Coordinates of C-alpha atoms and ligand atoms in Angstrom, one line a residue:
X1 CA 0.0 0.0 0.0
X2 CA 1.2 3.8 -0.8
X3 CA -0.1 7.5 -0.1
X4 CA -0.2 9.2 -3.1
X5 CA -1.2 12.4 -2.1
X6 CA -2.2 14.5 1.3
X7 CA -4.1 17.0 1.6
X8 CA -3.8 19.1 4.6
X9 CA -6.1 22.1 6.3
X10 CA -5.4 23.4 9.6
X11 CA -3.1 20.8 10.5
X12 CA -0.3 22.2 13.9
X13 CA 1.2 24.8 11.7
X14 CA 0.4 23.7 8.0
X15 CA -2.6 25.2 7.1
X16 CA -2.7 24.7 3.7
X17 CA -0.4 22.2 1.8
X18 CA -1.2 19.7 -0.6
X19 CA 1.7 16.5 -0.4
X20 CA 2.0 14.3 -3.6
X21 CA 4.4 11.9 -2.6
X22 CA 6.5 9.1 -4.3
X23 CA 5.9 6.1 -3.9
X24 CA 9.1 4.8 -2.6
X25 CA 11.0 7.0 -1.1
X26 CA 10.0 10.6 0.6
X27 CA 12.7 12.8 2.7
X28 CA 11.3 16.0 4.4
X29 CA 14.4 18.2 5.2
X30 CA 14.0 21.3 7.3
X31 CA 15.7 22.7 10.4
X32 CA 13.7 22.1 13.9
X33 CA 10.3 23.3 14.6
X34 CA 9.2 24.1 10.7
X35 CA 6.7 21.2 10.9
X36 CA 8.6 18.1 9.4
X37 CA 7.2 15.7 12.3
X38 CA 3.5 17.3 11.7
X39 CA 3.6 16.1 8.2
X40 CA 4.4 12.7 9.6
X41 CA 1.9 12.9 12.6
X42 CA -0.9 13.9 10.2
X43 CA -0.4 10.2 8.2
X44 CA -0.5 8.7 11.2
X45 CA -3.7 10.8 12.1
X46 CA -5.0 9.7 9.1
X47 CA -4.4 6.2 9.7
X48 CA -5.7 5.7 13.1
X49 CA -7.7 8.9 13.9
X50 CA -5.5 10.4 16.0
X51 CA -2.3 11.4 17.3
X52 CA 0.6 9.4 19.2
X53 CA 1.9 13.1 21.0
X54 CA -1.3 14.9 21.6
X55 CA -4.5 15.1 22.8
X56 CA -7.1 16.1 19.0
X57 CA -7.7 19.7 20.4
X58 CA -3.5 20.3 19.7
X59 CA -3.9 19.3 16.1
X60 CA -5.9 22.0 15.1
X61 CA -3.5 25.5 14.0
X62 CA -4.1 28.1 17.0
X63 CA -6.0 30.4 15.3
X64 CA -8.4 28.0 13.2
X65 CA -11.3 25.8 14.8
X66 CA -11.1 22.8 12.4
X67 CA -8.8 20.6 11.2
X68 CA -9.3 17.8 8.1
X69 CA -6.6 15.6 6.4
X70 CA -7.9 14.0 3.0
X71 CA -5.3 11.3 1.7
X72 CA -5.4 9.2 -1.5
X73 CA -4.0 5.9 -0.9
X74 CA -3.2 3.0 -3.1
X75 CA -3.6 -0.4 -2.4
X76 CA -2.8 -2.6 -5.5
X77 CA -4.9 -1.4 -7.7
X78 CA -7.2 0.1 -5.8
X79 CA -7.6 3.3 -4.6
X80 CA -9.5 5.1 -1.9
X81 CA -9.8 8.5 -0.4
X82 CA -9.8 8.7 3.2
X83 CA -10.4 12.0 5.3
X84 CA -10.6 12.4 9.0
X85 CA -11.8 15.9 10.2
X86 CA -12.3 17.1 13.6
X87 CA -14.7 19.9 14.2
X88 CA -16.0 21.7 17.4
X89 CA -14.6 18.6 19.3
X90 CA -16.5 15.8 17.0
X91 CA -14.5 13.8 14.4
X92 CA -15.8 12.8 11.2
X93 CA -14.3 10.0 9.6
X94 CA -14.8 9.0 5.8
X95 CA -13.5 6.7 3.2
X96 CA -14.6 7.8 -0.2
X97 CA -16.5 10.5 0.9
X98 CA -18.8 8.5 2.9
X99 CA -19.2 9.0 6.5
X100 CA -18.1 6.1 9.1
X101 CA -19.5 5.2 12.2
X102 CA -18.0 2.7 13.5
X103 CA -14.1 3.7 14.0
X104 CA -13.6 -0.2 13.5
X105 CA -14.8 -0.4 9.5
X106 CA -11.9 2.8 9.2
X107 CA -8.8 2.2 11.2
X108 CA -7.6 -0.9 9.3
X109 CA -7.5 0.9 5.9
X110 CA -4.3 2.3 6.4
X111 CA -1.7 0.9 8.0
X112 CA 1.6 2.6 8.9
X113 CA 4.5 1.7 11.4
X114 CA 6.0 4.7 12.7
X115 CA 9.5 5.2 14.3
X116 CA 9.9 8.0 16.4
X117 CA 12.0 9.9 19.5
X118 CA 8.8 9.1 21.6
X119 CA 9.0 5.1 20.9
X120 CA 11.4 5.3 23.7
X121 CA 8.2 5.3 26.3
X122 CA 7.3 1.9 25.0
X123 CA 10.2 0.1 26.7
X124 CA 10.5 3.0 29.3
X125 CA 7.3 4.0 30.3
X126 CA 4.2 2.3 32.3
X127 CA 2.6 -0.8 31.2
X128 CA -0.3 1.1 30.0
X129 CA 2.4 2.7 27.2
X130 CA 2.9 -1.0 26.1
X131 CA -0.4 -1.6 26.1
X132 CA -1.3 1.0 24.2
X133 CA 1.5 0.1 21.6
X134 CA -0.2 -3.3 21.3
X135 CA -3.9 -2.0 21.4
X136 CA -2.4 0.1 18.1
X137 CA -0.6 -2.3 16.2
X138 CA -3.2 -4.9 16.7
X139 CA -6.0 -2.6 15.8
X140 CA -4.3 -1.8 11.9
X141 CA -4.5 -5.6 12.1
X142 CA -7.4 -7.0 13.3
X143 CA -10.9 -5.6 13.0
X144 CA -12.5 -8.1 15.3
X145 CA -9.9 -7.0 18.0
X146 CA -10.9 -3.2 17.8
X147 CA -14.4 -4.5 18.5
X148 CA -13.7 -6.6 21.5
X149 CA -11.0 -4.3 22.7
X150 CA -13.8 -1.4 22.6
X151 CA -16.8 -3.9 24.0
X152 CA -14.2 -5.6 26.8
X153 CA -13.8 -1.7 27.9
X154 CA -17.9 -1.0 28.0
X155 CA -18.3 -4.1 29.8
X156 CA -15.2 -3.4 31.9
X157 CA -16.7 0.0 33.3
X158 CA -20.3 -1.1 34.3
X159 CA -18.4 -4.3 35.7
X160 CA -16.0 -2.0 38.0
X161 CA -19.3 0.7 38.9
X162 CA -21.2 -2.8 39.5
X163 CA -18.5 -4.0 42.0
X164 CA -18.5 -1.0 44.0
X165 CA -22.2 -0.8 43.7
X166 CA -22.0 -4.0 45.4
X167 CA -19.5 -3.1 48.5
X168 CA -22.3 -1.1 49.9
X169 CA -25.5 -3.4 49.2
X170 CA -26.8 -5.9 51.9
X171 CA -28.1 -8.3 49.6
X172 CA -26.2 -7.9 46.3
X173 CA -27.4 -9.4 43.0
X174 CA -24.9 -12.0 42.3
X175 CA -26.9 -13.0 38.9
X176 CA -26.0 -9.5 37.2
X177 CA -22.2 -9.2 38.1
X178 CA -22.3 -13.0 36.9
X179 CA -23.4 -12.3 33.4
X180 CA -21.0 -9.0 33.0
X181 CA -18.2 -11.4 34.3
X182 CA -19.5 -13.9 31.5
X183 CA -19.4 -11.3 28.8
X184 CA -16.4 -9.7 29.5
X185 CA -14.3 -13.4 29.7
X186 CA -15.9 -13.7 26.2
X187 CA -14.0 -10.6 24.8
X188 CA -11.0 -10.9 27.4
X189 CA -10.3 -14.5 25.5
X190 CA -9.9 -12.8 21.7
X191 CA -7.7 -10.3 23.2
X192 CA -5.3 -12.7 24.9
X193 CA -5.3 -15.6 22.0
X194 CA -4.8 -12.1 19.5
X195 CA -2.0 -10.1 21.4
X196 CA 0.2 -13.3 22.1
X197 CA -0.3 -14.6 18.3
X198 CA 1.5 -11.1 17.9
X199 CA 4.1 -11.4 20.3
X200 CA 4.9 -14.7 19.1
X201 CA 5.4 -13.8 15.8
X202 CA 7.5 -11.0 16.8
X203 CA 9.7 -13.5 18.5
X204 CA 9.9 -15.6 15.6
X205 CA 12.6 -12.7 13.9
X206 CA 13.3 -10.3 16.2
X207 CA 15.9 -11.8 18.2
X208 CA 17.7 -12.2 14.8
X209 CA 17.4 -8.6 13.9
X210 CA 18.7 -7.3 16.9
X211 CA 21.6 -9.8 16.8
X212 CA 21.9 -8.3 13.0
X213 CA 22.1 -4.1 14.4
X214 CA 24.1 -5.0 17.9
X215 CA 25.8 -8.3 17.7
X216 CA 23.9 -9.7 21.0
X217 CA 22.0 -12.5 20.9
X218 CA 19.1 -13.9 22.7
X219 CA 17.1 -11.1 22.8
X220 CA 13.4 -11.4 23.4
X221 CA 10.2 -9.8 24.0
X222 CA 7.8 -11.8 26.7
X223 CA 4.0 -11.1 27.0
X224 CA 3.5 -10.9 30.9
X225 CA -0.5 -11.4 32.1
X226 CA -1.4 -11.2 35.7
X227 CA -3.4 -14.0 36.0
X228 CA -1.1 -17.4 34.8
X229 CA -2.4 -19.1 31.6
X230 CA -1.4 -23.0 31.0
X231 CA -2.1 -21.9 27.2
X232 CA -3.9 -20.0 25.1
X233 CA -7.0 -22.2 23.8
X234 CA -10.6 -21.2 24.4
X235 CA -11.4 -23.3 26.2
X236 CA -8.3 -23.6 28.8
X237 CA -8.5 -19.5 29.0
X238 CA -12.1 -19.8 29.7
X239 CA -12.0 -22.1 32.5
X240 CA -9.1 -20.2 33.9
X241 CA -10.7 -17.0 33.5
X242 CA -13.9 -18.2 35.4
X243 CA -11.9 -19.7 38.2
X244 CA -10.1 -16.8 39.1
X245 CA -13.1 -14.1 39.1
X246 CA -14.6 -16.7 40.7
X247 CA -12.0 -17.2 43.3
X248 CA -11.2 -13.1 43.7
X249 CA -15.0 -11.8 43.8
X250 CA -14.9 -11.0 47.2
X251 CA -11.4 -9.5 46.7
X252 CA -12.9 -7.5 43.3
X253 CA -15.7 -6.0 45.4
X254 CA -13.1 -4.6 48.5
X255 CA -11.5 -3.1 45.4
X256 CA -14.3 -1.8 43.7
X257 CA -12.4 -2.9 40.4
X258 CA -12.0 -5.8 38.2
X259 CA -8.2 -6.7 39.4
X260 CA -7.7 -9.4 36.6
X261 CA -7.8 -9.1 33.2
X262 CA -6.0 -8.0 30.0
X263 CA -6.3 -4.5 31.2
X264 CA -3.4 -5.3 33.6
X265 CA -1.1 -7.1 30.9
X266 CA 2.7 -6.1 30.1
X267 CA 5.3 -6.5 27.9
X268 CA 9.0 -7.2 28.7
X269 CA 12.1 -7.0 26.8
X270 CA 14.7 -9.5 27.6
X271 CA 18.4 -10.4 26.8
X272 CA 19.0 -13.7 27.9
X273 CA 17.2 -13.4 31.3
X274 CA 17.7 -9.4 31.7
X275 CA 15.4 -7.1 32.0
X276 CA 16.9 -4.4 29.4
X277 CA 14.2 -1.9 31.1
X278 CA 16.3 -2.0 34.0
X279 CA 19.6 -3.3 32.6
X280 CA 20.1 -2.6 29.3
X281 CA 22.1 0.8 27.9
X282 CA 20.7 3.1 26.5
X283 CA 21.4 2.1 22.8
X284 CA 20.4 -1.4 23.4
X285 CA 17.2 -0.1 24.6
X286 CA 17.0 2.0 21.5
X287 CA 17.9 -0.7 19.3
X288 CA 15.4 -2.9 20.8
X289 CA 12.2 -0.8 19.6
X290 CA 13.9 -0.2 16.5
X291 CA 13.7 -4.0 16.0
X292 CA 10.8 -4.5 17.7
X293 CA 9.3 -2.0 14.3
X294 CA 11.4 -3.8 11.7
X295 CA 9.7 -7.4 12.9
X296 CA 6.2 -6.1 12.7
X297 CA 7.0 -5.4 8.8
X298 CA 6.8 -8.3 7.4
X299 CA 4.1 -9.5 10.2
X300 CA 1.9 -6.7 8.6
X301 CA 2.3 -8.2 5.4
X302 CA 1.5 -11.5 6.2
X303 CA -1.5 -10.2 8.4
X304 CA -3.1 -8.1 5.9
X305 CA -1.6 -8.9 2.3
X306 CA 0.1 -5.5 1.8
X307 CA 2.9 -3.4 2.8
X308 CA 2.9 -0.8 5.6
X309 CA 4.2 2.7 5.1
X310 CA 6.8 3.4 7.3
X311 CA 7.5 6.7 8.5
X312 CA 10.9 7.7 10.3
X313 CA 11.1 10.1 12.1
X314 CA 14.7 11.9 12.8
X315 CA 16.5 8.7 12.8
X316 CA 19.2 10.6 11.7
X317 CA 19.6 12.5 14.7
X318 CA 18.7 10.3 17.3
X319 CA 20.5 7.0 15.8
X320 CA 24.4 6.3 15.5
X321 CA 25.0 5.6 11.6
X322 CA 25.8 2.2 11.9
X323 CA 22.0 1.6 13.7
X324 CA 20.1 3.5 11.3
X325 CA 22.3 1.9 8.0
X326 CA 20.9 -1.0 9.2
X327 CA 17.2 0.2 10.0
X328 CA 17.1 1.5 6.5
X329 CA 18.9 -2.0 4.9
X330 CA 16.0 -4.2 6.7
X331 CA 13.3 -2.3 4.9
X332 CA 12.4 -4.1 2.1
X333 CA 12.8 -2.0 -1.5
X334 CA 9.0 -2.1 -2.6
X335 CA 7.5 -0.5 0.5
X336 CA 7.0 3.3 0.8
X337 CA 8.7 5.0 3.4
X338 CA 8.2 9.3 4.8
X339 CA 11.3 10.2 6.3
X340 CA 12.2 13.5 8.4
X341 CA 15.8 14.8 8.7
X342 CA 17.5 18.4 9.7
X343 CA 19.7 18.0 6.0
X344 CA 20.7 15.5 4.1
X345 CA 24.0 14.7 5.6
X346 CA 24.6 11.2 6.5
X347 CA 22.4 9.7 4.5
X348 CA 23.2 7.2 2.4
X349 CA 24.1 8.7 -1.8
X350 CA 22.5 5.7 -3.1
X351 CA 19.1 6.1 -0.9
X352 CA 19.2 10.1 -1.4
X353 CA 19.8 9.9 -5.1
X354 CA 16.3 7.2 -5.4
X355 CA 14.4 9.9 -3.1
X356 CA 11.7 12.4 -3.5
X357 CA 13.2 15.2 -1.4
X358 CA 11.2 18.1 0.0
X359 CA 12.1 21.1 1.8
X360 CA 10.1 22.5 4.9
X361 CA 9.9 25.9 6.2
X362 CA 7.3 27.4 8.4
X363 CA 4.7 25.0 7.4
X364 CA 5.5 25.2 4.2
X365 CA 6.6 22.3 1.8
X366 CA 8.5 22.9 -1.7
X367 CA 9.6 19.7 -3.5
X368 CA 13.6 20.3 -4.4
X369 CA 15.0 20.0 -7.6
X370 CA 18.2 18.2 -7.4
X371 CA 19.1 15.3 -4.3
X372 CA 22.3 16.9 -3.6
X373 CA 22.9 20.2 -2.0
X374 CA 22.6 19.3 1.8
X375 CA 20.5 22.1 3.8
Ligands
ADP401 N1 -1.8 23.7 17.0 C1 -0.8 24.3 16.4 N2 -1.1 25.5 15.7 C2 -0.1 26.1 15.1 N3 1.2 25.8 15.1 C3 1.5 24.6 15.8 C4 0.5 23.9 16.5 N4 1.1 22.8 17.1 C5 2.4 22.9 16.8 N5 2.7 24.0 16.0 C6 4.0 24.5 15.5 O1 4.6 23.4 14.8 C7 6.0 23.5 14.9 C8 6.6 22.2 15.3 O2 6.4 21.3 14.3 P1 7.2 20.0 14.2 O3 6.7 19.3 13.1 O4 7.2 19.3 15.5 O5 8.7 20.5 13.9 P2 9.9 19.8 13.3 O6 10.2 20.3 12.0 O7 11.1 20.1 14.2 O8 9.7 18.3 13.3 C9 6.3 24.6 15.9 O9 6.6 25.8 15.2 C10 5.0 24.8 16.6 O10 4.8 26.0 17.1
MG402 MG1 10.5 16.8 14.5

């Protein structure tokens, strides 16, 4: 799949620019704050409906009160036009001009993997970062796990108001908080069996990549629940699942919360037996999201038949050469990939002279003539 064209309104600090990009490689040059990471940010908004660094209000340019992007994307030979809008705090969402409603028929349309500064909070920040990188990546993937994701999170708040409903109620209605507990094992079991089919296959290359980029082996990523599976069958989560709300109730209603569930799951990243979240250096720890994007590549492809875009954002700053030589080798030559940089320096002649190069200066975006005169 490709972008062919963006069109943006209102968007941070580019308020009217219209992007036809190439469909293999795209290198926004510009010195800092001119607005090469919003271009990237509004794909990604595009894609997923909203931002990985702000909250939707942000998006929209300080003096303006709407923001749309409108993108043209190619997938064989098919294409589509996909727009999300947000006005007066609602977002409208369309693929060929045709309003969606459910967020869920959308999201999977485009599917990009970004690499960015931030990343850094996936292997550095709380579990809830993690999760949120999974509850991403699987939603580009899988439709039916945006669906139970959204419904396990419904149930999941009338189950925790119900529990503390019950702390304070003499002769509490068991049947009720039984049939929540029912429906939300239903949808906890597709997003367990989904989330560690997608950790496996991670696991199947990754520890090979990062060998590849650092030369040390045995590196792993491990999918840590708080409640201990045997497996991951229906039917062995299920009875699992039921034992242990059935075990904890009287624990869940002291709490006023459902304590166990996919809600509370983690990620870990592991050399050998060490935690690189607490023992790794800081370059390993870098290298180890970088690899941890490279392996969902081809997982992507396999998953949905097509090719991710892949933006990359200031990996010429933020990675030594020999790291980001590498990133760039690992991605395969038919996939199209957005890339931000201060110049052009350091980067590869062979990659700049196959490039579509673009200058940005206040929000503004002029394609350059000619790959080869730096700033
Ligand atoms: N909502 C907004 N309205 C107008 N300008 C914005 C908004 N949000 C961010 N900006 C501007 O965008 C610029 C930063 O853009 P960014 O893409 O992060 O820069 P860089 O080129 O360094 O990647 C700054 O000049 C900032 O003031
Ligand atoms: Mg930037």
């Amino acid at each position: 799949m490709i972008i062919r064209k963006i069109n943006l309104v209102n968007f941070r600090n580019l308020v009217k620019q219209q992007i036809i990009f190439d469909k293999r490689i795209n290198i926004f040059i510009g010195d800092n704050a001119q607005g090469k990471t919003n271009i990237l940010e509004s794909i990604y908004f595009l894609a997923l409906t909203k931002s990985y660094r702000t909250n939707d209000y942000n998006l929209i340019n300080k003096d303006e009160e709407f923001t749309k992007v409108k993108g043209e994307i190619k997938d064989t030979s098919i294409s589509k036009s996909l727009s999300v809008e947000i006005v007066n705090e609602n977002k409208i969402v369309r693929i060929n001009n045709n309003e969606i409603k459910k967020i869920s028929d959308y999201i999977t349309n485009l599917n990009v993997i970004l690499v960015s500064p931030e990343d850094i909070n996936i292997l550095q920040g709380t579990p809830a970062e993690r999760r949120n990188f999974l509850n991403i990546e699987l939603s580009q993937l899988s439709k039916n796990y945006i669906k139970k994701y959204n419904e396990f999170n419904k149930i999941l708040k009338i189950r925790n108001n119900y529990l503390k409903m019950l702390y304070n109620s003499s002769s509490p209605d068991r049947r009720y908080l039984d049939s929540l507990t029912e429906n939300l094992i239903d949808r906890e079991i597709d997003i367990y069996q989904e989330r560690k089919k997608f950790i496996d296959m991670i696991n199947e290359s990754i520890s090979k990549i990062y060998e590849d980029i650092l030369g040390i082996k045995k590196f792993n990523i491990k999918y840590e629940t708080n409640i201990e599976f045997e497996n991951f069958d229906t039917d062995s989560l299920k009875e699992i699942l039921e034992k242990k709300y059935n075990n904890s109730l009287q624990k869940e209603i002291d709490n006023g919360m459902t304590l166990y569930g996919p809600h509370r799951d983690d990620l870990k990243f592991f050399i050998n037996n060490d935690d690189i979240k607490i023992f790794g250096s800081q370059g390993q720890q870098k290298v180890a999201i970088i690899s941890l994007k490279l392996a969902e590549i081809a997982i992507f492809k396999e998953l949905t038949g097509t090719n991710p875009i892949i933006l990359l954002d200031d990996i010429f700053s933020e990675l030594d050469s020999k790291t980001r030589n590498k990133l760039i080798n690992y991605i395969p030559n038919d996939i199209q990939v957005i890339i931000t940089s201060n110049d052009t320096r350091g980067i590869n002649r062979s990659f700049l002279e196959s490039a579509k190069i673009y200058k940005v200066v206040n929000g503004k975006i002029v394609e350059k003539v000619g790959n080869n005169n730096g700033k």
